[in-house]
Amino acid sequence: MEQSRTWIVGNHELIFEPPDTLRAIIRGWITYEDGVKWVAIMRDVTTPGPVSVYCVVQMTPMPEFPYPRLSQEARQYLAKQSSSDWFKAIVYVGGGILQKITAKGLTVAMLLSGRKRFDVEFVDSQEKALQWIEEHRKAPRR
């Protein structure tokens, strides 16, 4: 995919930023229907496009809903239908300990789903996420 594009999925927003970054702004509960749409978007973004992307997942607190939550159905669908081949890295921004544990578990499932491995990082700000990606781009590949 060569141009910027934005999708609204439920309360969430996904933004592709060329050449190879997909930002996901998570606001509240993540449903099974959200997961189905996200998988379709990931397939669209990575085929034939850059083949793999940096994914920045911003877990945005909401006053009445302190941290994003992933329904069991969404977690199972994402784990089964996602592919590690889609990612250069995933950088999670924010979130509490429960969200980090959930994100790590989902990431492990994705790592088992494809042929390729990717890096995972947890940071506390969008600026740190972008800085980490720039450093990752410069690092020699293993």
CSV table of C-alpha atoms in Angstrom, one decimal:
chain,number,residue,atom,x,y,z
A,1,MET,CA,0.0,0.0,0.0
A,2,GLU,CA,1.6,3.3,-1.1
A,3,GLN,CA,-0.7,5.9,0.4
A,4,SER,CA,-2.1,6.8,3.8
A,5,ARG,CA,-5.4,5.3,4.8
A,6,THR,CA,-7.6,5.3,7.8
A,7,TRP,CA,-10.2,2.8,9.0
A,8,ILE,CA,-12.7,3.1,11.8
A,9,VAL,CA,-13.5,-0.2,13.5
A,10,GLY,CA,-16.0,0.1,16.3
A,11,ASN,CA,-14.5,2.7,18.7
A,12,HIS,CA,-11.0,2.1,17.3
A,13,GLU,CA,-9.0,3.6,14.5
A,14,LEU,CA,-6.4,2.0,12.3
A,15,ILE,CA,-4.1,4.3,10.3
A,16,PHE,CA,-1.6,3.1,7.6
A,17,GLU,CA,1.4,5.5,7.2
A,18,PRO,CA,3.6,4.7,4.3
A,19,PRO,CA,6.0,3.1,3.8
A,20,ASP,CA,5.4,0.5,6.5
A,21,THR,CA,3.7,1.6,9.7
A,22,LEU,CA,0.2,0.7,10.9
A,23,ARG,CA,-1.1,2.5,14.0
A,24,ALA,CA,-4.0,1.1,15.9
A,25,ILE,CA,-5.6,3.4,18.4
A,26,ILE,CA,-7.6,1.2,20.8
A,27,ARG,CA,-10.5,2.7,22.7
A,28,GLY,CA,-12.3,0.4,25.0
A,29,TRP,CA,-13.7,-3.1,24.4
A,30,ILE,CA,-12.4,-5.1,21.4
A,31,THR,CA,-15.2,-7.4,20.1
A,32,TYR,CA,-15.1,-10.4,17.8
A,33,GLU,CA,-16.5,-8.3,15.0
A,34,ASP,CA,-13.6,-5.8,15.5
A,35,GLY,CA,-11.1,-8.7,15.3
A,36,VAL,CA,-12.6,-9.9,12.0
A,37,LYS,CA,-12.3,-6.5,10.5
A,38,TRP,CA,-8.8,-6.0,11.8
A,39,VAL,CA,-7.6,-9.2,10.2
A,40,ALA,CA,-9.1,-8.2,6.8
A,41,ILE,CA,-7.4,-4.8,7.1
A,42,MET,CA,-4.0,-6.4,7.9
A,43,ARG,CA,-4.3,-8.7,4.9
A,44,ASP,CA,-5.2,-5.6,2.8
A,45,VAL,CA,-2.2,-3.6,4.1
A,46,THR,CA,0.4,-6.4,3.8
A,47,THR,CA,-0.6,-7.8,0.4
A,48,PRO,CA,1.0,-7.0,-1.9
A,49,GLY,CA,2.3,-3.8,-0.1
A,50,PRO,CA,5.3,-3.7,2.1
A,51,VAL,CA,4.6,-7.4,3.0
A,52,SER,CA,5.3,-6.7,6.7
A,53,VAL,CA,4.7,-3.6,8.8
A,54,TYR,CA,5.6,-2.0,12.1
A,55,CYS,CA,2.4,-2.1,14.1
A,56,VAL,CA,2.0,0.5,16.9
A,57,VAL,CA,-0.8,-0.3,19.2
A,58,GLN,CA,-1.9,2.7,21.3
A,59,MET,CA,-4.0,1.5,24.3
A,60,THR,CA,-6.0,4.6,25.1
A,61,PRO,CA,-7.6,4.8,28.5
A,62,MET,CA,-11.2,6.0,28.6
A,63,PRO,CA,-12.7,7.7,31.7
A,64,GLU,CA,-15.4,5.1,32.2
A,65,PHE,CA,-13.4,2.2,30.8
A,66,PRO,CA,-9.8,2.5,32.2
A,67,TYR,CA,-8.0,0.3,29.7
A,68,PRO,CA,-8.9,-1.6,26.5
A,69,ARG,CA,-10.0,-5.1,26.8
A,70,LEU,CA,-10.0,-7.9,24.3
A,71,SER,CA,-13.0,-10.3,24.4
A,72,GLN,CA,-12.2,-14.0,24.5
A,73,GLU,CA,-13.8,-14.5,21.0
A,74,ALA,CA,-11.7,-11.7,19.5
A,75,ARG,CA,-8.5,-13.0,21.2
A,76,GLN,CA,-9.1,-16.5,19.8
A,77,TYR,CA,-10.0,-15.2,16.3
A,78,LEU,CA,-6.9,-12.9,16.2
A,79,ALA,CA,-4.6,-15.6,17.4
A,80,LYS,CA,-5.9,-18.1,14.8
A,81,GLN,CA,-6.2,-15.8,11.8
A,82,SER,CA,-3.2,-13.5,12.2
A,83,SER,CA,0.2,-14.3,10.8
A,84,SER,CA,3.6,-13.4,12.2
A,85,ASP,CA,4.6,-12.8,8.5
A,86,TRP,CA,2.6,-9.6,8.6
A,87,PHE,CA,4.9,-7.8,11.1
A,88,LYS,CA,8.4,-6.4,11.3
A,89,ALA,CA,7.6,-5.5,15.0
A,90,ILE,CA,4.7,-4.7,17.3
A,91,VAL,CA,5.1,-1.8,19.7
A,92,TYR,CA,2.5,-1.5,22.4
A,93,VAL,CA,2.0,2.0,23.9
A,94,GLY,CA,0.5,2.4,27.4
A,95,GLY,CA,-1.8,0.0,29.1
A,96,GLY,CA,-1.8,-1.7,32.5
A,97,ILE,CA,-0.3,-5.0,33.6
A,98,LEU,CA,-3.4,-7.0,32.5
A,99,GLN,CA,-3.3,-5.4,29.0
A,100,LYS,CA,0.4,-6.1,28.7
A,101,ILE,CA,-0.1,-9.8,29.7
A,102,THR,CA,-3.0,-10.1,27.2
A,103,ALA,CA,-0.9,-8.4,24.4
A,104,LYS,CA,2.1,-10.7,25.1
A,105,GLY,CA,-0.2,-13.8,25.0
A,106,LEU,CA,-1.7,-12.7,21.7
A,107,THR,CA,1.8,-12.0,20.3
A,108,VAL,CA,3.0,-15.4,21.3
A,109,ALA,CA,0.1,-17.0,19.4
A,110,MET,CA,0.9,-14.9,16.3
A,111,LEU,CA,4.5,-15.9,16.5
A,112,LEU,CA,3.4,-19.5,16.3
A,113,SER,CA,1.2,-18.8,13.3
A,114,GLY,CA,3.7,-18.0,10.6
A,115,ARG,CA,7.2,-18.6,9.3
A,116,LYS,CA,8.7,-15.3,10.4
A,117,ARG,CA,9.6,-13.9,13.8
A,118,PHE,CA,9.1,-10.3,14.8
A,119,ASP,CA,10.2,-8.1,17.7
A,120,VAL,CA,7.9,-6.8,20.4
A,121,GLU,CA,8.4,-3.7,22.5
A,122,PHE,CA,6.3,-2.0,25.3
A,123,VAL,CA,6.8,1.7,25.7
A,124,ASP,CA,4.9,4.5,27.6
A,125,SER,CA,4.5,7.1,24.8
A,126,GLN,CA,3.9,7.5,21.1
A,127,GLU,CA,7.2,9.4,20.8
A,128,LYS,CA,9.1,6.5,22.3
A,129,ALA,CA,7.4,4.1,19.9
A,130,LEU,CA,8.4,6.1,16.9
A,131,GLN,CA,12.0,6.4,18.2
A,132,TRP,CA,12.2,2.6,18.8
A,133,ILE,CA,10.9,2.0,15.2
A,134,GLU,CA,13.6,4.3,13.7
A,135,GLU,CA,16.3,2.5,15.7
A,136,HIS,CA,14.9,-0.9,14.7
A,137,ARG,CA,15.0,0.1,11.0
A,138,LYS,CA,18.7,1.0,11.3
A,139,ALA,CA,19.7,-2.2,13.1
A,140,PRO,CA,21.1,-5.1,11.0
A,141,ARG,CA,18.6,-7.9,10.5
A,142,ARG,CA,19.3,-11.3,12.1
